[in-house]
């Protein structure tokens, strides 16, 4: 392993020009390259020629996984080589993913190849970015001797140009879109042919032919021609032999998410198996970072070992995303050379991942606790313009506008976090009434399209200052978590509620639609009625829908916003996802149940190790 | 395939003169508003000052850019169309371009269309050899709903096409037209039609259409349409449809116009002066069950409150303020029940108790 | 599954149970051949839809009852594709453009255009126009309403539009003045009672007058609700008894509990609990304005007369903001918090006054 590391290091320190060139190349490709370029896997990649391999083994690694980072950060710092790539786990044991999850994926893969499946299984691995989906899969494949063939976006395909084309020429776009879909289906079906070809190659003869198709890049075409996309999949399901794996990040923008691509009603017949990954638990992250730090230190004496606090800070600022964490660690340690620790810390703070200057958890705390200076300003002369005593507050320790600026969220998002959590900090209902009123105004301000963008700062300031100002009687004893000293903060439930609402509405329309009923009346009149009649006259599907989502039993899950969790609003979608995967499971009674869909696994604790 | 009449109708223009006795069933579908649009400047009711100016334009072929403003249904569009008809005779459709701001909102669309239209040269002779003014007319209806940017852009267009094209802007509120644009036009205010002018017109339509209408109904019709000729004619047509051969009565008019009977309003006020929230609640629920529109209700309520001398001025002011607020909220789409409750609670506190 | 509501729905104008005069008028209108655009409005469950379908049947005969569900795709100017489900027969098409959100204008324009231009009517039908039925017209954006107004004029010769709305307040004047407004008010308690008894008789059941009255009162003029409640009563207990409990909608019960929780205690913790409950209601697709309305009604029953004005005004204020905003929970919660504060103050003042 050390040897390999050295090799990579050598390649990595080629020169910056090489890096730059390839980085610009990838810039053009718009991050479309996949994780298929792992150095260890270049051996497997069927079409690699020596020269190419050399190139691939050095730079693409660096590019693929850190291209984002590189572009954002100082080029000089990263020029050496990204530790994230260097330290990509090479053994399953090194993997920072929860063991249960790994073994569930492994069992699933086993299942894919062991049993005599008539149809090609389609698998989705979903989860927040940087939680190790791709790495897990690739490592497993390596250990199980499974060949991975990765869907790569055709090199001549330039997303950006396409974008422009689309706006310019309607017809051109459609043709192009079809072409892309064609290429995609070519990729899928070709792999079948290849399989037979490679059956006689040396390697595969030895190992027995095992192969999967991996799709990580979702093209816009898939979303635009959903039907066509599904048809391709159906066709593949019918004729294909190789398991097909999709890796999808949860945090992609709302329009491009998994729900849209694989909604249960249209893809139920595809019997898709979904494994959702959780963000990597902080304890695991901590271990991995420590390991890497020590490893690097052993190679380069000039590096300074980070103290515990720094690592914790890094983890807190890049919740659950190991890739970002390692990058931050690298920057912290490298730039530490010859610098004093304080500035490094500041650097870590100021460069926290995901561009957020201040981690949300702390930011919210600053607003919600609203700490004030303990000094009394004694005024000699009472001025007339002075506010009455009940409106007087001691000076704030934190400036809310600054906090908002550093947190790097939209005012909408920021205020919904505040709204979700402020109640826990109030001790007095009068104060709450005032604050709730303020939030009501905030919502109307946020919803006004014309003024929203120009009022961002004002809205955030209004929301946070309302909380800070009105809370005169803070709650004496916060209902604290036994482990932590701090009040647990929660994610806004509203997004979850909205998602579930939409889902329920769709189900209603699907199951109960008849000529005379409006969805609204179904929800408010028909369904209560059916329940009152003990569901005596409806179909099984309707019955299960009602019992699943239309009973008042307080089954809303509110996730607490752990220090370590991702900040994206979209993360709340995750709950909906995992719910969905149950549904999908329900619909495939025939296939042997892969153990991965065990509901228990989804609710696993972070701390369990 | 479709007659000149349908053609004109689809073009949004005025159907050419026709003889009433030659009506086919298809023609029956034409809204009376179109059917009874004034054909010549002289036919325009009640707008004497404007008519005088338009007449001189017809005579001298000297037309400035025009800006017509005034409440809806007072004859703004009719006037310009009638004038165009007189200027260009039967071929007037080829010489005018009617653009509706709510139809094509984008300034680019407006500009392109205007440009294309202005590019065609206008000779001072019509195909049939008659003399006519050497310009075309662009009519911009609902100009006040154009954005300020669009209006600013129009300013340029008006100047650059001045040789061949005259513009006629039509709007309800002159204050919504930006100053530089308004200053390029001759402004004419159209006033609400007087009671007599309106009744006369309605009567003549009744005669032409051969429908019976009681005087009381006619009076109500005039009242509910508030000086808006188009509204009154539309209502009359709807009434005629509903009643068929029978005489149109007051109640039909009220129902068709969606006006709430006075008794209902009075009842509501009575309930509110009982100083009981419970009776208020039942009153509002009843209104809701009857399906009366809340915005219509507060509109009529305002009249009643204002004319009620038993209410103290200060209380009146408070009520009116609430009515204004409720109206604003209703426009924003607020729930009618809650808003009426709100208004009712203010009435409760400010009406003299019986 | 055939509910009584659907089973005993009158199919023709002649068979409508109430508002007979209006039915006659509609009949005449259809026969006159000069059929205008229509705007049918009235409260929930008053029978708007039933009347519209009866009118359609009067116009075209049984053919309109052969319904098919279709999905139509529309493309917005920004090239976004929308799929809207429609219900159509050979003679009419029904659409709920509020499904399309802010793109409803596109749906309106395209749909009417296609309907008006495809002139594939059977020669037997004698009508030279098709009907476009637009549900929830009061939820159309202003933009769509303006577009609709122009479209209405443009395609008058080949298509008529029937708008169905709960209220005319949110329909712009230009459309109102182009349509024949038909107000469908709720049936009275007596009318509902008659219908309930009639339906029960047809089912071979005997419905006590007292129970019929209670169901009718519970329904608040919503015939659909009354029939459903009656059928639920039947399932729960037969033979009927006068004092039989009418099964209420669970969310109404839930809201009632919620309101007594509010009155019971006014504290931050309690508010947290209420918030959970409000979320729960929202998840069940109960429209927020309905929650607000019911909550107000419940709270008014439980509070002192001097507070009522304040409660009403707060509800109206927050409901309005709710319409302007995007997150109903903010406003519902603000309303509850406002009430709690007011109520607590009232209690505290009462205590000090006693001293």
PDB file of C-alpha atoms in Angstrom, chain A residues 177-179 181-182 221-222 225-234:
ATOM      1  CA  UNK A 177     -32.032  14.502 -26.550  1.00  0.00           C
ATOM      2  CA  UNK A 178     -33.011  11.421 -28.438  1.00  0.00           C
ATOM      3  CA  UNK A 179     -29.464  10.901 -29.462  1.00  0.00           C
ATOM      4  CA  UNK A 181     -30.943   8.496 -24.893  1.00  0.00           C
ATOM      5  CA  UNK A 182     -29.791   6.310 -27.728  1.00  0.00           C
ATOM      6  CA  UNK A 221     -32.525  14.042 -20.939  1.00  0.00           C
ATOM      7  CA  UNK A 222     -33.523  11.376 -18.480  1.00  0.00           C
ATOM      8  CA  UNK A 225     -38.071  12.178 -21.381  1.00  0.00           C
ATOM      9  CA  UNK A 226     -39.037  10.225 -18.327  1.00  0.00           C
ATOM     10  CA  UNK A 227     -41.190   7.842 -20.259  1.00  0.00           C
ATOM     11  CA  UNK A 228     -38.528   7.051 -22.729  1.00  0.00           C
ATOM     12  CA  UNK A 229     -36.039   6.571 -19.947  1.00  0.00           C
ATOM     13  CA  UNK A 230     -38.337   4.131 -18.238  1.00  0.00           C
ATOM     14  CA  UNK A 231     -38.877   2.309 -21.471  1.00  0.00           C
ATOM     15  CA  UNK A 232     -35.170   1.870 -21.884  1.00  0.00           C
ATOM     16  CA  UNK A 233     -34.992   0.500 -18.371  1.00  0.00           C
ATOM     17  CA  UNK A 234     -37.900  -1.827 -18.965  1.00  0.00           C
TER      18      UNK A 234
END
